[in-house]
mmCIF file of C-alpha atoms and ligand atoms in Angstrom:
data_model
loop_
_atom_site.group_PDB
_atom_site.id
_atom_site.type_symbol
_atom_site.label_atom_id
_atom_site.label_comp_id
_atom_site.label_asym_id
_atom_site.label_seq_id
_atom_site.Cartn_x
_atom_site.Cartn_y
_atom_site.Cartn_z
ATOM 1 C CA MET A 95 13.743 53.642 171.049
ATOM 2 C CA MET A 96 15.218 51.352 173.691
ATOM 3 C CA ARG A 97 18.829 50.491 172.883
ATOM 4 C CA TYR A 98 22.254 50.110 174.439
ATOM 5 C CA TRP A 99 25.936 50.485 173.765
ATOM 6 C CA THR A 100 28.885 49.093 175.643
ATOM 7 C CA ALA A 101 32.415 50.354 176.310
ATOM 8 C CA GLY A 102 35.474 48.897 177.959
ATOM 9 C CA GLU A 103 38.519 46.692 177.441
ATOM 10 C CA SER A 104 39.008 43.209 178.907
ATOM 11 C CA HIS A 105 41.849 44.400 181.170
ATOM 12 C CA GLY A 106 40.826 48.061 181.315
ATOM 13 C CA LYS A 107 39.455 49.841 184.368
ATOM 14 C CA ALA A 108 35.817 48.897 183.863
ATOM 15 C CA LEU A 109 33.120 47.817 181.454
ATOM 16 C CA ILE A 110 30.143 50.084 180.857
ATOM 17 C CA ALA A 111 26.711 49.604 179.302
ATOM 18 C CA LEU A 112 24.640 52.682 178.506
ATOM 19 C CA VAL A 113 20.964 51.769 178.250
ATOM 20 C CA ASP A 114 18.852 54.447 176.583
ATOM 21 C CA GLY A 115 15.057 54.652 176.273
ATOM 22 C CA PHE A 116 14.308 52.391 179.245
ATOM 23 C CA PRO A 117 10.848 53.271 180.640
ATOM 24 C CA ALA A 118 10.321 55.091 183.930
ATOM 25 C CA GLY A 119 8.865 53.464 186.996
ATOM 26 C CA VAL A 120 10.476 50.026 186.887
ATOM 27 C CA GLU A 121 11.709 48.853 190.271
ATOM 28 C CA LEU A 122 15.421 48.118 190.130
ATOM 29 C CA ASP A 123 16.753 44.832 191.506
ATOM 30 C CA THR A 124 20.561 45.023 191.387
ATOM 31 C CA ALA A 125 20.854 41.676 193.209
ATOM 32 C CA ALA A 126 19.075 40.036 190.253
ATOM 33 C CA ILE A 127 21.550 41.648 187.827
ATOM 34 C CA ASP A 128 24.472 40.463 189.985
ATOM 35 C CA ALA A 129 23.040 36.939 190.044
ATOM 36 C CA GLU A 130 23.103 36.908 186.212
ATOM 37 C CA LEU A 131 26.681 38.220 186.229
ATOM 38 C CA ARG A 132 27.684 35.435 188.612
ATOM 39 C CA ARG A 133 26.013 32.857 186.407
ATOM 40 C CA ARG A 134 27.907 34.183 183.386
ATOM 41 C CA GLN A 135 31.163 33.650 185.250
ATOM 42 C CA GLY A 136 30.330 30.029 185.978
ATOM 43 C CA GLY A 137 29.898 26.760 184.121
ATOM 44 C CA TYR A 138 32.397 23.904 184.030
ATOM 45 C CA GLY A 139 35.510 24.592 181.945
ATOM 46 C CA ARG A 140 36.022 28.294 182.542
ATOM 47 C CA GLY A 141 39.498 29.794 182.930
ATOM 48 C CA GLY A 142 41.552 31.498 185.633
ATOM 49 C CA ARG A 143 40.123 34.976 185.054
ATOM 50 C CA GLN A 144 36.854 34.028 186.727
ATOM 51 C CA ARG A 145 38.734 33.244 189.944
ATOM 52 C CA ILE A 146 40.023 36.828 189.954
ATOM 53 C CA GLU A 147 36.767 38.619 189.179
ATOM 54 C CA THR A 148 33.593 38.885 191.270
ATOM 55 C CA ASP A 149 31.460 40.782 188.778
ATOM 56 C CA ALA A 150 28.949 43.149 190.341
ATOM 57 C CA VAL A 151 26.990 46.019 188.791
ATOM 58 C CA ASP A 152 27.120 49.633 189.860
ATOM 59 C CA VAL A 153 24.166 51.656 188.533
ATOM 60 C CA LEU A 154 25.605 55.111 187.865
ATOM 61 C CA SER A 155 22.572 56.955 186.525
ATOM 62 C CA GLY A 156 18.911 56.892 185.560
ATOM 63 C CA VAL A 157 17.518 55.691 188.891
ATOM 64 C CA TRP A 158 15.934 57.511 191.845
ATOM 65 C CA GLN A 159 14.632 55.898 195.002
ATOM 66 C CA ASN A 160 15.221 52.529 193.391
ATOM 67 C CA ARG A 161 12.997 53.182 190.365
ATOM 68 C CA THR A 162 14.031 53.966 186.818
ATOM 69 C CA LEU A 163 13.524 57.564 185.676
ATOM 70 C CA GLY A 164 13.208 57.087 181.916
ATOM 71 C CA SER A 165 16.617 58.743 181.509
ATOM 72 C CA PRO A 166 19.779 56.914 180.336
ATOM 73 C CA ILE A 167 20.950 54.174 182.680
ATOM 74 C CA ALA A 168 24.722 53.692 182.933
ATOM 75 C CA LEU A 169 25.764 50.265 184.239
ATOM 76 C CA GLN A 170 29.358 49.708 185.339
ATOM 77 C CA VAL A 171 31.270 46.544 186.182
ATOM 78 C CA VAL A 172 34.801 47.169 187.460
ATOM 79 C CA ASN A 173 37.637 44.865 186.311
ATOM 80 C CA ARG A 174 39.664 43.599 189.250
ATOM 81 C CA ASP A 175 42.245 42.406 186.751
ATOM 82 C CA TYR A 176 42.903 45.939 185.500
ATOM 83 C CA LYS A 177 46.410 45.847 184.057
ATOM 84 C CA LEU A 178 46.036 47.176 180.534
ATOM 85 C CA GLU A 179 48.769 49.828 180.861
ATOM 86 C CA ARG A 180 51.293 47.154 181.885
ATOM 87 C CA LEU A 181 50.454 44.727 179.077
ATOM 88 C CA GLY A 182 52.610 44.526 175.963
ATOM 89 C CA ASP A 183 51.626 43.734 172.408
ATOM 90 C CA LEU A 184 51.329 40.305 170.753
ATOM 91 C CA GLU A 185 53.235 39.425 167.585
ATOM 92 C CA ARG A 186 51.674 36.080 166.626
ATOM 93 C CA PRO A 187 47.965 36.436 165.733
ATOM 94 C CA ARG A 188 45.643 33.676 166.977
ATOM 95 C CA PRO A 189 43.589 32.071 164.190
ATOM 96 C CA GLY A 190 39.905 32.682 164.899
ATOM 97 C CA HIS A 191 40.398 35.761 167.093
ATOM 98 C CA GLY A 192 40.337 39.367 165.829
ATOM 99 C CA ASP A 193 44.125 39.657 166.132
ATOM 100 C CA LEU A 194 45.058 39.669 162.443
ATOM 101 C CA THR A 195 41.994 41.297 160.895
ATOM 102 C CA GLY A 196 41.851 44.038 163.541
ATOM 103 C CA ALA A 197 45.574 44.835 163.553
ATOM 104 C CA ILE A 198 45.553 45.240 159.757
ATOM 105 C CA LYS A 199 42.265 47.174 159.676
ATOM 106 C CA PHE A 200 43.330 49.664 162.353
ATOM 107 C CA LEU A 201 46.980 49.726 161.193
ATOM 108 C CA GLY A 202 47.866 49.152 164.833
ATOM 109 C CA SER A 203 48.546 46.667 167.592
ATOM 110 C CA ILE A 204 47.025 43.240 168.244
ATOM 111 C CA ARG A 205 46.587 44.235 171.898
ATOM 112 C CA GLY A 206 44.392 47.172 170.918
ATOM 113 C CA VAL A 207 42.016 44.797 169.153
ATOM 114 C CA LEU A 208 41.942 41.739 171.387
ATOM 115 C CA GLU A 209 41.142 43.784 174.468
ATOM 116 C CA ARG A 210 37.853 44.889 172.951
ATOM 117 C CA ALA A 211 37.154 41.749 170.914
ATOM 118 C CA SER A 212 37.391 39.605 174.080
ATOM 119 C CA ALA A 213 34.207 37.981 175.360
ATOM 120 C CA ARG A 214 34.835 39.794 178.639
ATOM 121 C CA GLU A 215 32.694 42.546 177.047
ATOM 122 C CA THR A 216 29.650 40.303 177.311
ATOM 123 C CA THR A 217 29.636 41.024 181.063
ATOM 124 C CA VAL A 218 27.820 44.299 180.490
ATOM 125 C CA ARG A 219 25.606 42.930 177.725
ATOM 126 C CA VAL A 220 24.369 40.521 180.381
ATOM 127 C CA ALA A 221 23.871 43.443 182.795
ATOM 128 C CA ALA A 222 21.792 45.307 180.176
ATOM 129 C CA GLY A 223 19.752 42.174 179.442
ATOM 130 C CA ALA A 224 19.212 41.489 183.134
ATOM 131 C CA LEU A 225 17.865 45.030 183.466
ATOM 132 C CA ALA A 226 15.567 44.451 180.478
ATOM 133 C CA LYS A 227 14.265 41.303 182.202
ATOM 134 C CA GLN A 228 13.030 43.479 185.055
ATOM 135 C CA LEU A 229 10.739 45.198 182.574
ATOM 136 C CA LEU A 230 9.659 41.860 181.081
ATOM 137 C CA ARG A 231 8.874 40.549 184.571
ATOM 138 C CA GLU A 232 6.204 43.263 184.953
ATOM 139 C CA PHE A 233 4.367 41.644 182.007
ATOM 140 C CA GLY A 234 4.903 38.036 183.086
ATOM 141 C CA ILE A 235 7.464 37.389 180.336
ATOM 142 C CA THR A 236 10.443 35.125 181.167
ATOM 143 C CA ALA A 237 13.620 34.404 179.185
ATOM 144 C CA PHE A 238 15.467 31.197 179.977
ATOM 145 C CA GLY A 239 18.693 29.883 178.392
ATOM 146 C CA TYR A 240 20.372 26.466 178.636
ATOM 147 C CA VAL A 241 22.957 24.299 176.913
ATOM 148 C CA VAL A 242 21.620 21.679 174.457
ATOM 149 C CA GLU A 243 24.885 20.441 172.943
ATOM 150 C CA LEU A 244 28.528 20.589 174.038
ATOM 151 C CA GLY A 245 31.573 19.354 172.158
ATOM 152 C CA GLY A 246 29.309 17.486 169.714
ATOM 153 C CA VAL A 247 27.373 15.706 172.489
ATOM 154 C CA ALA A 248 23.624 16.438 172.416
ATOM 155 C CA ILE A 249 21.831 17.009 175.735
ATOM 156 C CA PRO A 250 18.165 17.310 174.663
ATOM 157 C CA PRO A 251 16.162 19.787 176.767
ATOM 158 C CA ARG A 252 13.546 18.190 179.012
ATOM 159 C CA GLU A 253 9.960 19.458 178.981
ATOM 160 C CA GLY A 254 8.551 20.794 182.222
ATOM 161 C CA ALA A 255 7.119 23.782 184.047
ATOM 162 C CA HIS A 256 9.284 26.922 184.249
ATOM 163 C CA SER A 257 10.077 26.256 187.920
ATOM 164 C CA GLU A 258 11.161 22.681 187.111
ATOM 165 C CA ARG A 259 13.364 23.825 184.259
ATOM 166 C CA LEU A 260 14.978 26.422 186.523
ATOM 167 C CA ALA A 261 15.765 23.725 189.105
ATOM 168 C CA TRP A 262 17.179 21.350 186.455
ATOM 169 C CA ARG A 263 19.480 24.035 185.088
ATOM 170 C CA GLU A 264 20.540 25.051 188.580
ATOM 171 C CA ALA A 265 21.540 21.438 189.268
ATOM 172 C CA SER A 266 23.726 21.136 186.155
ATOM 173 C CA SER A 267 27.405 22.144 186.207
ATOM 174 C CA ILE A 268 27.193 23.025 182.511
ATOM 175 C CA TYR A 269 23.718 24.666 182.620
ATOM 176 C CA SER A 270 21.959 21.931 180.653
ATOM 177 C CA LEU A 271 18.534 20.609 181.667
ATOM 178 C CA ASP A 272 19.883 17.143 182.443
ATOM 179 C CA ALA A 273 22.444 17.034 185.262
ATOM 180 C CA ALA A 274 22.676 13.244 184.801
ATOM 181 C CA ARG A 275 24.864 14.000 181.770
ATOM 182 C CA ASP A 276 27.251 16.355 183.631
ATOM 183 C CA ALA A 277 29.908 13.770 184.570
ATOM 184 C CA GLU A 278 30.303 12.643 180.957
ATOM 185 C CA ILE A 279 30.576 16.247 179.720
ATOM 186 C CA GLU A 280 32.979 17.284 182.502
ATOM 187 C CA LYS A 281 35.234 14.377 181.526
ATOM 188 C CA LEU A 282 35.170 15.530 177.915
ATOM 189 C CA ILE A 283 36.069 19.091 178.969
ATOM 190 C CA ASP A 284 38.902 17.820 181.208
ATOM 191 C CA GLU A 285 40.379 15.645 178.455
ATOM 192 C CA THR A 286 40.105 18.454 175.906
ATOM 193 C CA GLY A 287 41.818 20.878 178.281
ATOM 194 C CA LYS A 288 44.638 18.403 178.936
ATOM 195 C CA ALA A 289 45.155 18.155 175.181
ATOM 196 C CA GLY A 290 45.505 21.956 175.029
ATOM 197 C CA ASP A 291 42.303 22.275 173.010
ATOM 198 C CA THR A 292 38.864 23.944 173.390
ATOM 199 C CA LEU A 293 35.176 23.035 172.887
ATOM 200 C CA GLY A 294 32.107 24.753 171.443
ATOM 201 C CA GLY A 295 28.424 23.930 171.619
ATOM 202 C CA ILE A 296 24.810 24.942 171.094
ATOM 203 C CA VAL A 297 22.642 26.948 173.486
ATOM 204 C CA GLU A 298 18.888 27.458 173.395
ATOM 205 C CA VAL A 299 16.768 30.297 174.759
ATOM 206 C CA ARG A 300 13.071 30.028 175.447
ATOM 207 C CA VAL A 301 10.895 33.092 176.088
ATOM 208 C CA ASP A 302 7.476 32.439 177.654
ATOM 209 C CA GLY A 303 4.498 34.731 178.222
ATOM 210 C CA LEU A 304 4.798 36.687 174.968
ATOM 211 C CA PRO A 305 1.750 38.413 173.526
ATOM 212 C CA ILE A 306 0.779 38.157 169.868
ATOM 213 C CA GLY A 307 2.119 41.185 168.015
ATOM 214 C CA LEU A 308 5.678 42.096 169.026
ATOM 215 C CA GLY A 309 7.846 42.974 166.015
ATOM 216 C CA THR A 310 6.458 43.804 162.589
ATOM 217 C CA HIS A 311 6.433 42.520 159.018
ATOM 218 C CA THR A 312 6.418 46.044 157.567
ATOM 219 C CA GLN A 313 10.147 46.748 157.269
ATOM 220 C CA TRP A 314 13.178 44.445 157.152
ATOM 221 C CA ASP A 315 15.069 45.997 160.049
ATOM 222 C CA LEU A 316 12.035 45.902 162.346
ATOM 223 C CA LYS A 317 11.290 42.189 161.950
ATOM 224 C CA LEU A 318 11.823 40.653 165.368
ATOM 225 C CA ASP A 319 13.471 37.484 164.033
ATOM 226 C CA GLY A 320 15.998 39.669 162.203
ATOM 227 C CA ARG A 321 16.714 41.746 165.288
ATOM 228 C CA ILE A 322 17.163 38.679 167.435
ATOM 229 C CA ALA A 323 19.457 37.095 164.860
ATOM 230 C CA GLN A 324 21.632 40.205 164.795
ATOM 231 C CA ALA A 325 21.834 40.490 168.574
ATOM 232 C CA VAL A 326 22.704 36.810 168.982
ATOM 233 C CA MET A 327 25.107 36.604 166.037
ATOM 234 C CA ALA A 328 26.928 39.631 167.471
ATOM 235 C CA VAL A 329 27.865 37.668 170.609
ATOM 236 C CA GLN A 330 31.538 36.692 170.480
ATOM 237 C CA ALA A 331 32.174 33.255 168.938
ATOM 238 C CA ILE A 332 28.569 32.713 167.739
ATOM 239 C CA LYS A 333 28.569 31.316 164.198
ATOM 240 C CA GLY A 334 24.938 30.354 163.668
ATOM 241 C CA VAL A 335 21.441 31.293 164.832
ATOM 242 C CA GLU A 336 18.218 29.309 164.427
ATOM 243 C CA ILE A 337 14.627 30.130 165.329
ATOM 244 C CA GLY A 338 12.215 27.253 165.936
ATOM 245 C CA LEU A 339 13.012 24.367 163.591
ATOM 246 C CA GLY A 340 15.735 26.500 161.999
ATOM 247 C CA PHE A 341 17.778 24.654 159.356
ATOM 248 C CA GLU A 342 15.673 21.516 159.859
ATOM 249 C CA ALA A 343 12.688 23.346 158.288
ATOM 250 C CA ALA A 344 14.539 23.332 154.966
ATOM 251 C CA ARG A 345 14.594 19.522 154.951
ATOM 252 C CA ARG A 346 10.848 18.974 155.553
ATOM 253 C CA ARG A 347 7.695 19.461 153.493
ATOM 254 C CA GLY A 348 5.476 22.442 154.267
ATOM 255 C CA SER A 349 2.836 20.224 155.870
ATOM 256 C CA GLN A 350 5.494 19.019 158.332
ATOM 257 C CA VAL A 351 6.758 22.514 159.139
ATOM 258 C CA HIS A 352 3.865 24.951 159.655
ATOM 259 C CA ASP A 353 1.891 24.974 162.888
ATOM 260 C CA PRO A 354 -1.874 24.446 162.378
ATOM 261 C CA ILE A 355 -4.136 27.127 163.891
ATOM 262 C CA ARG A 356 -6.931 26.232 166.315
ATOM 263 C CA PHE A 357 -9.131 28.259 168.605
ATOM 264 C CA ASP A 358 -9.849 27.308 172.207
ATOM 265 C CA GLU A 359 -12.446 29.556 173.824
ATOM 266 C CA SER A 360 -11.308 28.512 177.313
ATOM 267 C CA GLN A 361 -7.864 30.071 176.645
ATOM 268 C CA ARG A 362 -9.188 33.404 175.392
ATOM 269 C CA SER A 363 -7.831 35.218 178.423
ATOM 270 C CA SER A 364 -4.254 33.983 177.814
ATOM 271 C CA THR A 365 -1.678 36.174 176.029
ATOM 272 C CA ALA A 366 -2.165 33.935 172.955
ATOM 273 C CA LEU A 367 -5.867 34.992 173.093
ATOM 274 C CA GLY A 368 -7.092 31.406 172.600
ATOM 275 C CA TYR A 369 -5.238 30.832 169.291
ATOM 276 C CA VAL A 370 -3.578 27.536 170.118
ATOM 277 C CA ARG A 371 -1.075 25.652 168.000
ATOM 278 C CA PRO A 372 -0.441 21.910 168.419
ATOM 279 C CA THR A 373 3.206 22.414 167.415
ATOM 280 C CA ASN A 374 5.677 25.300 167.667
ATOM 281 C CA ASN A 375 7.986 24.730 164.711
ATOM 282 C CA ALA A 376 7.931 28.468 163.955
ATOM 283 C CA GLY A 377 9.593 29.075 167.324
ATOM 284 C CA GLY A 378 7.035 31.737 168.240
ATOM 285 C CA LEU A 379 7.594 34.047 165.244
ATOM 286 C CA GLU A 380 5.651 34.386 161.994
ATOM 287 C CA ALA A 381 6.413 37.236 159.559
ATOM 288 C CA GLY A 382 8.758 38.750 162.147
ATOM 289 C CA ILE A 383 5.843 39.047 164.625
ATOM 290 C CA THR A 384 5.381 37.046 167.833
ATOM 291 C CA ASN A 385 2.449 34.608 167.586
ATOM 292 C CA GLY A 386 1.839 33.993 171.283
ATOM 293 C CA GLN A 387 3.800 30.731 171.356
ATOM 294 C CA PRO A 388 7.119 30.435 173.226
ATOM 295 C CA LEU A 389 10.005 32.040 171.351
ATOM 296 C CA ILE A 390 12.731 29.445 170.722
ATOM 297 C CA VAL A 391 16.202 30.637 169.652
ATOM 298 C CA ARG A 392 19.312 28.473 169.241
ATOM 299 C CA ALA A 393 22.883 29.652 168.800
ATOM 300 C CA ALA A 394 26.020 27.759 167.775
ATOM 301 C CA LYS A 395 29.201 28.804 169.569
ATOM 302 C CA LYS A 396 32.558 27.930 168.096
ATOM 303 C CA PRO A 397 35.345 26.717 170.417
ATOM 304 C CA ILE A 398 37.409 29.515 171.995
ATOM 305 C CA SER A 399 40.235 30.513 169.665
ATOM 306 C CA THR A 400 42.986 30.848 172.270
ATOM 307 C CA LEU A 401 44.576 27.379 172.288
ATOM 308 C CA ARG A 402 47.159 26.239 174.831
ATOM 309 C CA LYS A 403 48.503 24.004 172.057
ATOM 310 C CA PRO A 404 48.527 26.756 169.437
ATOM 311 C CA LEU A 405 47.824 26.481 165.728
ATOM 312 C CA ASP A 406 50.204 27.591 163.024
ATOM 313 C CA SER A 407 50.467 31.323 162.580
ATOM 314 C CA ILE A 408 53.087 33.842 161.569
ATOM 315 C CA ASN A 409 55.087 36.562 163.264
ATOM 316 C CA LEU A 410 53.523 39.824 162.101
ATOM 317 C CA GLY A 411 56.940 41.530 162.165
ATOM 318 C CA THR A 412 58.975 38.946 160.237
ATOM 319 C CA LYS A 413 56.092 37.193 158.378
ATOM 320 C CA LEU A 414 57.878 33.919 159.167
ATOM 321 C CA PRO A 415 55.923 30.897 160.432
ATOM 322 C CA GLU A 416 55.506 30.690 164.205
ATOM 323 C CA ALA A 417 52.964 29.163 166.576
ATOM 324 C CA ALA A 418 50.089 31.469 167.580
ATOM 325 C CA ALA A 419 50.306 33.324 170.883
ATOM 326 C CA TYR A 420 48.771 31.810 174.019
ATOM 327 C CA GLU A 421 47.240 33.890 176.781
ATOM 328 C CA ARG A 422 45.305 32.458 179.738
ATOM 329 C CA SER A 423 41.977 31.171 178.451
ATOM 330 C CA ASP A 424 38.976 28.899 179.003
ATOM 331 C CA VAL A 425 38.598 25.333 177.700
ATOM 332 C CA CYS A 426 34.849 25.825 177.285
ATOM 333 C CA ALA A 427 32.553 28.826 177.733
ATOM 334 C CA VAL A 428 29.360 27.341 176.254
ATOM 335 C CA SER A 429 27.576 27.564 179.629
ATOM 336 C CA ALA A 430 28.450 31.270 179.797
ATOM 337 C CA ALA A 431 27.122 31.648 176.243
ATOM 338 C CA SER A 432 23.735 30.315 177.408
ATOM 339 C CA VAL A 433 23.570 33.168 179.917
ATOM 340 C CA ILE A 434 24.740 35.766 177.408
ATOM 341 C CA VAL A 435 22.353 34.685 174.639
ATOM 342 C CA GLU A 436 19.465 34.539 177.140
ATOM 343 C CA ASN A 437 20.143 38.127 178.130
ATOM 344 C CA VAL A 438 20.682 39.591 174.662
ATOM 345 C CA VAL A 439 17.445 37.943 173.513
ATOM 346 C CA ALA A 440 15.682 39.377 176.595
ATOM 347 C CA PHE A 441 16.864 42.848 175.622
ATOM 348 C CA GLU A 442 15.510 42.529 172.059
ATOM 349 C CA VAL A 443 12.164 41.259 173.346
ATOM 350 C CA ALA A 444 11.946 44.151 175.835
ATOM 351 C CA ARG A 445 12.813 46.552 173.039
ATOM 352 C CA ALA A 446 10.019 45.130 170.864
ATOM 353 C CA LEU A 447 7.671 45.421 173.842
ATOM 354 C CA THR A 448 8.474 49.139 174.151
ATOM 355 C CA ASP A 449 8.131 49.564 170.369
ATOM 356 C CA LYS A 450 4.541 48.313 170.697
ATOM 357 C CA PHE A 451 3.456 49.764 174.040
ATOM 358 C CA GLY A 452 5.639 52.872 174.362
ATOM 359 C CA ASN A 453 8.726 53.502 176.428
ATOM 360 C CA ASP A 454 7.878 56.543 178.550
ATOM 361 C CA SER A 455 6.567 54.863 181.661
ATOM 362 C CA LEU A 456 5.685 51.422 182.944
ATOM 363 C CA VAL A 457 2.156 52.486 183.956
ATOM 364 C CA GLU A 458 1.391 53.747 180.458
ATOM 365 C CA MET A 459 2.800 50.548 178.963
ATOM 366 C CA GLN A 460 0.589 48.472 181.245
ATOM 367 C CA ALA A 461 -2.516 50.498 180.340
ATOM 368 C CA ARG A 462 -1.750 50.127 176.639
ATOM 369 C CA TRP A 463 -1.046 46.400 177.060
ATOM 370 C CA ASN A 464 -4.473 45.953 178.683
ATOM 371 C CA LEU A 465 -6.264 48.039 176.048
ATOM 372 C CA TYR A 466 -4.548 46.150 173.214
ATOM 373 C CA HIS A 467 -5.496 42.761 174.611
ATOM 374 C CA GLU A 468 -9.063 43.917 175.147
ATOM 375 C CA MET A 469 -9.272 45.115 171.511
ATOM 376 C CA ALA A 470 -7.472 42.049 170.116
ATOM 377 C CA ARG A 471 -9.985 39.774 171.857
ATOM 378 C CA GLN A 472 -12.734 41.512 169.871
ATOM 379 C CA ARG A 473 -10.913 40.827 166.577
HETATM 380 C C1 EPS B 70 36.415 36.419 179.726
HETATM 381 C C2 EPS B 70 37.563 36.904 180.234
HETATM 382 C C3 EPS B 70 38.837 36.659 179.574
HETATM 383 C C4 EPS B 70 38.837 35.276 178.940
HETATM 384 C C5 EPS B 70 37.684 35.112 177.972
HETATM 385 C C6 EPS B 70 36.383 35.632 178.484
HETATM 386 O O1 EPS B 70 39.791 36.759 180.573
HETATM 387 P P1 EPS B 70 41.393 36.777 180.343
HETATM 388 O O2 EPS B 70 41.634 37.123 178.904
HETATM 389 O O3 EPS B 70 41.873 37.825 181.293
HETATM 390 O O4 EPS B 70 41.838 35.413 180.738
HETATM 391 O O5 EPS B 70 38.694 34.290 179.934
HETATM 392 O O6 EPS B 70 37.980 35.808 176.814
HETATM 393 C C7 EPS B 70 37.913 35.180 175.626
HETATM 394 C C8 EPS B 70 37.277 34.069 175.433
HETATM 395 C C9 EPS B 70 38.566 35.826 174.530
HETATM 396 O O7 EPS B 70 38.501 35.284 173.431
HETATM 397 O O8 EPS B 70 39.203 36.832 174.737
HETATM 398 C C10 EPS B 70 35.133 36.653 180.372
HETATM 399 O O9 EPS B 70 35.063 37.321 181.439
HETATM 400 O O10 EPS B 70 34.133 36.149 179.853
#
């Protein structure tokens, strides 16, 4: 099974991702991983830490002559701002962070919790996802994330070819698909920052080129929608996940929700095998199985919990009321969340791909992919 774990503290020596079960024979492109890491560091409204760090991946294992070996791949990103041993504890837990719950649960310090709870950890989740994308690329599958709402302001995604959408996102300082809205959003972020407050938002990920048949209906923990929801919900500060219409589906009648099925002989050679759908309200998943339509996932990110104008809290020692602690933070990291969610979704899709086509070697996966599509066209 393809899976990964991460290790590392926000101000520790380094962050590590250990990717296990990644197939052999995939050409490694570390520059592409670094480009994702750089994107994660960007977006208007980020804090001072990103001026200190220049995140870059070091591949410590699992690769020979620039190709994966099928053995565990250890990815490392070193923290320039390594200072953990010099940092003291906090006494005033920040509402919304793990400070209070973690310190009580582990009968220990706030520092020991916040260092691991910090979204800095997402650096190596992005590295693992960017690696997974290199497997997806071999099958023509792309994952693409963008911001669709920030601070309550909707920025509807524009429809276009993949290359157009890439260019639109590239042009936007907040990674939306409509740079014409940037100035308005930047102003909102500036004003919020001046007020000592923070902003959340909604990001969307679109995966194109999927075959019919990734994931399965047969067991709850293997359903691809469930796996994606877990991976996305487990990103720091994410409070909601939707697939396709999501919550809106609950408000409509069945006839206005489900995507009619048609067959178009001329599209038989596509990954959707000619089964075309005039709408994609299901967001590419039916019964936990991909249906050949683009996968559409949305995630709601709450505003960062470290506030320069802190909320009421208590002193853990005295239990008396005091303002929550403030440590350097970002006003808005919704753009970064679009990169993180894109990459964690990419990993789950790659995992489902290996569940279906095997995870020993790329060549075997490709042969099985071709055989499956040949057989499915006969169905
Ligand atoms: C982050 C690094 C952190 C924060 C942020 C995310 O850097 P520092 O704590 O050194 O300023 O900017 O962390 C949080 C949002 C959090 O809640 O801890 C990063 O690299 O993404």
